[in-house]
């Protein structure tokens, strides 16, 4: 949920305040609170009637209270990186080394190639012969941009 804003041509992360407020409102929806119940909760926990009035400590108190009430948090838009099967782990390390040489971290660059070539979300899920194709594609890119490596 970390949005990025442009300022003078450079990207910067959204302030933590906005992230906290977004989580509070997501929790309100997830817990099924109507507006009156929500405002009563804000008053009981932090002595405010609007989340906009919360300072950092107040936002932390409200989020802690909402978690105790059953708020599970915001799930990531992408699942965690999978652990590669033992038979392809060495090839996955090779792909990772190539990504580092190309300066293409995080691994989403290789994931995008795996998605386009084989319709697979994560390159760690590829079969051995498919990983060889991915390594070859990354080698072509390394030669193209003059990155170190074979």
PDB file of N, CA, C and O in Angstrom, residues 69-125:
ATOM      1  N   UNK A  69      -9.501  -6.314  17.774  1.00  0.00           N
ATOM      2  CA  UNK A  69     -10.895  -6.570  17.408  1.00  0.00           C
ATOM      3  C   UNK A  69     -11.017  -7.553  16.238  1.00  0.00           C
ATOM      4  O   UNK A  69     -12.124  -7.929  15.864  1.00  0.00           O
ATOM      5  N   UNK A  70      -9.896  -7.915  15.627  1.00  0.00           N
ATOM      6  CA  UNK A  70      -9.967  -8.900  14.554  1.00  0.00           C
ATOM      7  C   UNK A  70      -9.445  -8.436  13.209  1.00  0.00           C
ATOM      8  O   UNK A  70      -9.473  -9.198  12.237  1.00  0.00           O
ATOM      9  N   UNK A  71      -8.966  -7.214  13.103  1.00  0.00           N
ATOM     10  CA  UNK A  71      -8.408  -6.738  11.847  1.00  0.00           C
ATOM     11  C   UNK A  71      -7.139  -7.524  11.555  1.00  0.00           C
ATOM     12  O   UNK A  71      -6.241  -7.626  12.384  1.00  0.00           O
ATOM     13  N   UNK A  72      -7.075  -8.118  10.376  1.00  0.00           N
ATOM     14  CA  UNK A  72      -5.937  -8.977  10.035  1.00  0.00           C
ATOM     15  C   UNK A  72      -4.850  -8.251   9.274  1.00  0.00           C
ATOM     16  O   UNK A  72      -3.811  -8.831   8.986  1.00  0.00           O
ATOM     17  N   UNK A  73      -5.064  -7.020   8.912  1.00  0.00           N
ATOM     18  CA  UNK A  73      -4.061  -6.281   8.170  1.00  0.00           C
ATOM     19  C   UNK A  73      -4.329  -6.356   6.685  1.00  0.00           C
ATOM     20  O   UNK A  73      -5.194  -7.083   6.224  1.00  0.00           O
ATOM     21  N   UNK A  74      -3.556  -5.596   5.959  1.00  0.00           N
ATOM     22  CA  UNK A  74      -3.708  -5.528   4.515  1.00  0.00           C
ATOM     23  C   UNK A  74      -2.780  -6.558   3.901  1.00  0.00           C
ATOM     24  O   UNK A  74      -1.585  -6.573   4.171  1.00  0.00           O
ATOM     25  N   UNK A  75      -3.332  -7.445   3.081  1.00  0.00           N
ATOM     26  CA  UNK A  75      -2.490  -8.450   2.437  1.00  0.00           C
ATOM     27  C   UNK A  75      -1.713  -7.800   1.305  1.00  0.00           C
ATOM     28  O   UNK A  75      -2.165  -6.845   0.688  1.00  0.00           O
ATOM     29  N   UNK A  76      -0.549  -8.321   1.046  1.00  0.00           N
ATOM     30  CA  UNK A  76       0.281  -7.807  -0.029  1.00  0.00           C
ATOM     31  C   UNK A  76      -0.386  -8.097  -1.370  1.00  0.00           C
ATOM     32  O   UNK A  76      -1.105  -9.082  -1.523  1.00  0.00           O
ATOM     33  N   UNK A  77      -0.112  -7.242  -2.340  1.00  0.00           N
ATOM     34  CA  UNK A  77      -0.722  -7.455  -3.650  1.00  0.00           C
ATOM     35  C   UNK A  77      -0.115  -8.670  -4.350  1.00  0.00           C
ATOM     36  O   UNK A  77      -0.731  -9.257  -5.205  1.00  0.00           O
ATOM     37  N   UNK A  78       1.101  -9.020  -3.982  1.00  0.00           N
ATOM     38  CA  UNK A  78       1.757 -10.195  -4.548  1.00  0.00           C
ATOM     39  C   UNK A  78       2.113 -11.141  -3.410  1.00  0.00           C
ATOM     40  O   UNK A  78       2.561 -10.710  -2.362  1.00  0.00           O
ATOM     41  N   UNK A  79       1.978 -12.420  -3.616  1.00  0.00           N
ATOM     42  CA  UNK A  79       2.380 -13.363  -2.580  1.00  0.00           C
ATOM     43  C   UNK A  79       3.894 -13.326  -2.367  1.00  0.00           C
ATOM     44  O   UNK A  79       4.631 -12.811  -3.192  1.00  0.00           O
ATOM     45  N   UNK A  80       4.339 -13.917  -1.247  1.00  0.00           N
ATOM     46  CA  UNK A  80       5.778 -13.981  -0.978  1.00  0.00           C
ATOM     47  C   UNK A  80       6.479 -14.783  -2.053  1.00  0.00           C
ATOM     48  O   UNK A  80       5.882 -15.625  -2.709  1.00  0.00           O
ATOM     49  N   UNK A  81       7.774 -14.519  -2.213  1.00  0.00           N
ATOM     50  CA  UNK A  81       8.561 -15.249  -3.200  1.00  0.00           C
ATOM     51  C   UNK A  81       8.575 -16.725  -2.835  1.00  0.00           C
ATOM     52  O   UNK A  81       8.807 -17.086  -1.696  1.00  0.00           O
ATOM     53  N   UNK A  82       8.345 -17.582  -3.807  1.00  0.00           N
ATOM     54  CA  UNK A  82       8.358 -19.017  -3.529  1.00  0.00           C
ATOM     55  C   UNK A  82       9.784 -19.542  -3.369  1.00  0.00           C
ATOM     56  O   UNK A  82      10.732 -18.946  -3.878  1.00  0.00           O
ATOM     57  N   UNK A  83       9.910 -20.632  -2.671  1.00  0.00           N
ATOM     58  CA  UNK A  83      11.192 -21.327  -2.553  1.00  0.00           C
ATOM     59  C   UNK A  83      11.312 -22.264  -3.750  1.00  0.00           C
ATOM     60  O   UNK A  83      10.417 -23.075  -3.990  1.00  0.00           O
ATOM     61  N   UNK A  84      12.412 -22.157  -4.497  1.00  0.00           N
ATOM     62  CA  UNK A  84      12.531 -23.024  -5.674  1.00  0.00           C
ATOM     63  C   UNK A  84      12.731 -24.478  -5.282  1.00  0.00           C
ATOM     64  O   UNK A  84      13.258 -24.782  -4.214  1.00  0.00           O
ATOM     65  N   UNK A  85      12.311 -25.365  -6.148  1.00  0.00           N
ATOM     66  CA  UNK A  85      12.522 -26.791  -5.937  1.00  0.00           C
ATOM     67  C   UNK A  85      14.022 -27.065  -5.921  1.00  0.00           C
ATOM     68  O   UNK A  85      14.787 -26.376  -6.603  1.00  0.00           O
ATOM     69  N   UNK A  86      14.465 -28.065  -5.165  1.00  0.00           N
ATOM     70  CA  UNK A  86      15.911 -28.335  -5.059  1.00  0.00           C
ATOM     71  C   UNK A  86      16.593 -28.560  -6.404  1.00  0.00           C
ATOM     72  O   UNK A  86      17.736 -28.164  -6.594  1.00  0.00           O
ATOM     73  N   UNK A  87      15.895 -29.178  -7.337  1.00  0.00           N
ATOM     74  CA  UNK A  87      16.528 -29.482  -8.626  1.00  0.00           C
ATOM     75  C   UNK A  87      16.742 -28.243  -9.496  1.00  0.00           C
ATOM     76  O   UNK A  87      17.511 -28.292 -10.454  1.00  0.00           O
ATOM     77  N   UNK A  88      16.083 -27.133  -9.195  1.00  0.00           N
ATOM     78  CA  UNK A  88      16.272 -25.909  -9.982  1.00  0.00           C
ATOM     79  C   UNK A  88      16.865 -24.769  -9.150  1.00  0.00           C
ATOM     80  O   UNK A  88      17.025 -23.658  -9.648  1.00  0.00           O
ATOM     81  N   UNK A  89      17.228 -25.035  -7.911  1.00  0.00           N
ATOM     82  CA  UNK A  89      17.737 -23.982  -7.024  1.00  0.00           C
ATOM     83  C   UNK A  89      19.006 -23.341  -7.571  1.00  0.00           C
ATOM     84  O   UNK A  89      19.177 -22.118  -7.517  1.00  0.00           O
ATOM     85  N   UNK A  90      19.900 -24.148  -8.130  1.00  0.00           N
ATOM     86  CA  UNK A  90      21.152 -23.603  -8.663  1.00  0.00           C
ATOM     87  C   UNK A  90      20.879 -22.669  -9.842  1.00  0.00           C
ATOM     88  O   UNK A  90      21.498 -21.604  -9.960  1.00  0.00           O
ATOM     89  N   UNK A  91      19.952 -23.058 -10.698  1.00  0.00           N
ATOM     90  CA  UNK A  91      19.604 -22.200 -11.837  1.00  0.00           C
ATOM     91  C   UNK A  91      18.951 -20.900 -11.371  1.00  0.00           C
ATOM     92  O   UNK A  91      19.175 -19.840 -11.950  1.00  0.00           O
ATOM     93  N   UNK A  92      18.151 -20.978 -10.318  1.00  0.00           N
ATOM     94  CA  UNK A  92      17.509 -19.779  -9.775  1.00  0.00           C
ATOM     95  C   UNK A  92      18.560 -18.831  -9.197  1.00  0.00           C
ATOM     96  O   UNK A  92      18.438 -17.607  -9.323  1.00  0.00           O
ATOM     97  N   UNK A  93      19.614 -19.400  -8.580  1.00  0.00           N
ATOM     98  CA  UNK A  93      20.700 -18.555  -8.086  1.00  0.00           C
ATOM     99  C   UNK A  93      21.421 -17.878  -9.250  1.00  0.00           C
ATOM    100  O   UNK A  93      21.838 -16.718  -9.157  1.00  0.00           O
ATOM    101  N   UNK A  94      21.568 -18.591 -10.359  1.00  0.00           N
ATOM    102  CA  UNK A  94      22.183 -18.030 -11.564  1.00  0.00           C
ATOM    103  C   UNK A  94      21.340 -16.860 -12.087  1.00  0.00           C
ATOM    104  O   UNK A  94      21.866 -15.803 -12.428  1.00  0.00           O
ATOM    105  N   UNK A  95      20.029 -17.040 -12.135  1.00  0.00           N
ATOM    106  CA  UNK A  95      19.127 -15.973 -12.587  1.00  0.00           C
ATOM    107  C   UNK A  95      19.281 -14.761 -11.667  1.00  0.00           C
ATOM    108  O   UNK A  95      19.380 -13.619 -12.119  1.00  0.00           O
ATOM    109  N   UNK A  96      19.318 -15.010 -10.365  1.00  0.00           N
ATOM    110  CA  UNK A  96      19.466 -13.919  -9.383  1.00  0.00           C
ATOM    111  C   UNK A  96      20.778 -13.165  -9.613  1.00  0.00           C
ATOM    112  O   UNK A  96      20.817 -11.942  -9.567  1.00  0.00           O
ATOM    113  N   UNK A  97      21.882 -13.900  -9.875  1.00  0.00           N
ATOM    114  CA  UNK A  97      23.174 -13.262 -10.138  1.00  0.00           C
ATOM    115  C   UNK A  97      23.107 -12.407 -11.407  1.00  0.00           C
ATOM    116  O   UNK A  97      23.671 -11.301 -11.463  1.00  0.00           O
ATOM    117  N   UNK A  98      22.409 -12.902 -12.420  1.00  0.00           N
ATOM    118  CA  UNK A  98      22.267 -12.134 -13.649  1.00  0.00           C
ATOM    119  C   UNK A  98      21.461 -10.857 -13.405  1.00  0.00           C
ATOM    120  O   UNK A  98      21.782  -9.802 -13.953  1.00  0.00           O
ATOM    121  N   UNK A  99      20.422 -10.961 -12.597  1.00  0.00           N
ATOM    122  CA  UNK A  99      19.625  -9.776 -12.281  1.00  0.00           C
ATOM    123  C   UNK A  99      20.460  -8.730 -11.555  1.00  0.00           C
ATOM    124  O   UNK A  99      20.343  -7.527 -11.817  1.00  0.00           O
ATOM    125  N   UNK A 100      21.319  -9.182 -10.650  1.00  0.00           N
ATOM    126  CA  UNK A 100      22.198  -8.258  -9.937  1.00  0.00           C
ATOM    127  C   UNK A 100      23.151  -7.587 -10.917  1.00  0.00           C
ATOM    128  O   UNK A 100      23.356  -6.368 -10.868  1.00  0.00           O
ATOM    129  N   UNK A 101      23.727  -8.364 -11.837  1.00  0.00           N
ATOM    130  CA  UNK A 101      24.645  -7.809 -12.832  1.00  0.00           C
ATOM    131  C   UNK A 101      23.945  -6.782 -13.720  1.00  0.00           C
ATOM    132  O   UNK A 101      24.543  -5.779 -14.116  1.00  0.00           O
ATOM    133  N   UNK A 102      22.673  -7.034 -14.003  1.00  0.00           N
ATOM    134  CA  UNK A 102      21.899  -6.113 -14.841  1.00  0.00           C
ATOM    135  C   UNK A 102      21.361  -4.922 -14.058  1.00  0.00           C
ATOM    136  O   UNK A 102      20.851  -3.964 -14.643  1.00  0.00           O
ATOM    137  N   UNK A 103      21.426  -4.994 -12.730  1.00  0.00           N
ATOM    138  CA  UNK A 103      20.843  -3.932 -11.907  1.00  0.00           C
ATOM    139  C   UNK A 103      19.330  -3.959 -11.955  1.00  0.00           C
ATOM    140  O   UNK A 103      18.677  -2.925 -11.875  1.00  0.00           O
ATOM    141  N   UNK A 104      18.746  -5.132 -12.102  1.00  0.00           N
ATOM    142  CA  UNK A 104      17.293  -5.299 -12.259  1.00  0.00           C
ATOM    143  C   UNK A 104      16.673  -5.958 -11.036  1.00  0.00           C
ATOM    144  O   UNK A 104      15.986  -6.959 -11.130  1.00  0.00           O
ATOM    145  N   UNK A 105      16.929  -5.429  -9.865  1.00  0.00           N
ATOM    146  CA  UNK A 105      16.293  -5.967  -8.659  1.00  0.00           C
ATOM    147  C   UNK A 105      15.147  -5.063  -8.291  1.00  0.00           C
ATOM    148  O   UNK A 105      15.222  -3.863  -8.515  1.00  0.00           O
ATOM    149  N   UNK A 106      14.100  -5.528  -7.737  1.00  0.00           N
ATOM    150  CA  UNK A 106      13.819  -6.874  -7.271  1.00  0.00           C
ATOM    151  C   UNK A 106      13.586  -7.834  -8.436  1.00  0.00           C
ATOM    152  O   UNK A 106      13.696  -7.455  -9.597  1.00  0.00           O
ATOM    153  N   UNK A 107      13.227  -9.048  -8.110  1.00  0.00           N
ATOM    154  CA  UNK A 107      13.131 -10.129  -9.087  1.00  0.00           C
ATOM    155  C   UNK A 107      11.980  -9.985 -10.073  1.00  0.00           C
ATOM    156  O   UNK A 107      11.769 -10.866 -10.898  1.00  0.00           O
ATOM    157  N   UNK A 108      11.245  -8.914 -10.016  1.00  0.00           N
ATOM    158  CA  UNK A 108      10.074  -8.763 -10.875  1.00  0.00           C
ATOM    159  C   UNK A 108      10.448  -8.721 -12.355  1.00  0.00           C
ATOM    160  O   UNK A 108       9.625  -9.062 -13.204  1.00  0.00           O
ATOM    161  N   UNK A 109      11.676  -8.325 -12.686  1.00  0.00           N
ATOM    162  CA  UNK A 109      12.113  -8.321 -14.083  1.00  0.00           C
ATOM    163  C   UNK A 109      12.099  -9.744 -14.637  1.00  0.00           C
ATOM    164  O   UNK A 109      11.524 -10.013 -15.697  1.00  0.00           O
ATOM    165  N   UNK A 110      12.714 -10.672 -13.900  1.00  0.00           N
ATOM    166  CA  UNK A 110      12.724 -12.075 -14.336  1.00  0.00           C
ATOM    167  C   UNK A 110      11.320 -12.671 -14.277  1.00  0.00           C
ATOM    168  O   UNK A 110      10.957 -13.486 -15.120  1.00  0.00           O
ATOM    169  N   UNK A 111      10.535 -12.262 -13.291  1.00  0.00           N
ATOM    170  CA  UNK A 111       9.155 -12.739 -13.214  1.00  0.00           C
ATOM    171  C   UNK A 111       8.370 -12.309 -14.451  1.00  0.00           C
ATOM    172  O   UNK A 111       7.569 -13.076 -14.988  1.00  0.00           O
ATOM    173  N   UNK A 112       8.604 -11.087 -14.907  1.00  0.00           N
ATOM    174  CA  UNK A 112       7.922 -10.598 -16.106  1.00  0.00           C
ATOM    175  C   UNK A 112       8.291 -11.401 -17.338  1.00  0.00           C
ATOM    176  O   UNK A 112       7.441 -11.711 -18.180  1.00  0.00           O
ATOM    177  N   UNK A 113       9.569 -11.749 -17.450  1.00  0.00           N
ATOM    178  CA  UNK A 113      10.004 -12.568 -18.577  1.00  0.00           C
ATOM    179  C   UNK A 113       9.361 -13.954 -18.492  1.00  0.00           C
ATOM    180  O   UNK A 113       8.868 -14.485 -19.492  1.00  0.00           O
ATOM    181  N   UNK A 114       9.356 -14.537 -17.293  1.00  0.00           N
ATOM    182  CA  UNK A 114       8.730 -15.859 -17.108  1.00  0.00           C
ATOM    183  C   UNK A 114       7.239 -15.798 -17.437  1.00  0.00           C
ATOM    184  O   UNK A 114       6.690 -16.726 -18.036  1.00  0.00           O
ATOM    185  N   UNK A 115       6.597 -14.711 -17.086  1.00  0.00           N
ATOM    186  CA  UNK A 115       5.169 -14.546 -17.378  1.00  0.00           C
ATOM    187  C   UNK A 115       4.936 -14.470 -18.882  1.00  0.00           C
ATOM    188  O   UNK A 115       4.045 -15.131 -19.421  1.00  0.00           O
ATOM    189  N   UNK A 116       5.763 -13.673 -19.592  1.00  0.00           N
ATOM    190  CA  UNK A 116       5.594 -13.536 -21.036  1.00  0.00           C
ATOM    191  C   UNK A 116       5.944 -14.821 -21.784  1.00  0.00           C
ATOM    192  O   UNK A 116       5.281 -15.183 -22.759  1.00  0.00           O
ATOM    193  N   UNK A 117       6.998 -15.496 -21.339  1.00  0.00           N
ATOM    194  CA  UNK A 117       7.444 -16.689 -22.064  1.00  0.00           C
ATOM    195  C   UNK A 117       6.585 -17.915 -21.775  1.00  0.00           C
ATOM    196  O   UNK A 117       6.300 -18.703 -22.680  1.00  0.00           O
ATOM    197  N   UNK A 118       6.177 -18.090 -20.504  1.00  0.00           N
ATOM    198  CA  UNK A 118       5.526 -19.344 -20.107  1.00  0.00           C
ATOM    199  C   UNK A 118       4.223 -19.165 -19.337  1.00  0.00           C
ATOM    200  O   UNK A 118       3.612 -20.149 -18.941  1.00  0.00           O
ATOM    201  N   UNK A 119       3.813 -17.928 -19.071  1.00  0.00           N
ATOM    202  CA  UNK A 119       2.572 -17.708 -18.330  1.00  0.00           C
ATOM    203  C   UNK A 119       2.672 -18.114 -16.868  1.00  0.00           C
ATOM    204  O   UNK A 119       1.670 -18.474 -16.257  1.00  0.00           O
ATOM    205  N   UNK A 120       3.887 -18.037 -16.286  1.00  0.00           N
ATOM    206  CA  UNK A 120       4.132 -18.432 -14.903  1.00  0.00           C
ATOM    207  C   UNK A 120       4.415 -17.171 -14.095  1.00  0.00           C
ATOM    208  O   UNK A 120       5.182 -16.307 -14.528  1.00  0.00           O
ATOM    209  N   UNK A 121       3.821 -17.051 -12.918  1.00  0.00           N
ATOM    210  CA  UNK A 121       3.940 -15.817 -12.136  1.00  0.00           C
ATOM    211  C   UNK A 121       5.343 -15.572 -11.600  1.00  0.00           C
ATOM    212  O   UNK A 121       5.816 -14.440 -11.597  1.00  0.00           O
ATOM    213  N   UNK A 122       6.026 -16.606 -11.124  1.00  0.00           N
ATOM    214  CA  UNK A 122       7.361 -16.463 -10.546  1.00  0.00           C
ATOM    215  C   UNK A 122       8.346 -17.341 -11.305  1.00  0.00           C
ATOM    216  O   UNK A 122       8.041 -18.501 -11.622  1.00  0.00           O
ATOM    217  N   UNK A 123       9.539 -16.815 -11.555  1.00  0.00           N
ATOM    218  CA  UNK A 123      10.517 -17.624 -12.290  1.00  0.00           C
ATOM    219  C   UNK A 123      10.951 -18.856 -11.501  1.00  0.00           C
ATOM    220  O   UNK A 123      11.381 -19.841 -12.080  1.00  0.00           O
ATOM    221  N   UNK A 124      10.824 -18.842 -10.181  1.00  0.00           N
ATOM    222  CA  UNK A 124      11.184 -20.005  -9.373  1.00  0.00           C
ATOM    223  C   UNK A 124      10.289 -21.209  -9.669  1.00  0.00           C
ATOM    224  O   UNK A 124      10.635 -22.333  -9.324  1.00  0.00           O
ATOM    225  N   UNK A 125       9.143 -20.984 -10.272  1.00  0.00           N
ATOM    226  CA  UNK A 125       8.219 -22.068 -10.591  1.00  0.00           C
ATOM    227  C   UNK A 125       8.512 -22.734 -11.931  1.00  0.00           C
ATOM    228  O   UNK A 125       7.869 -23.716 -12.297  1.00  0.00           O
TER     229      UNK A 125
END
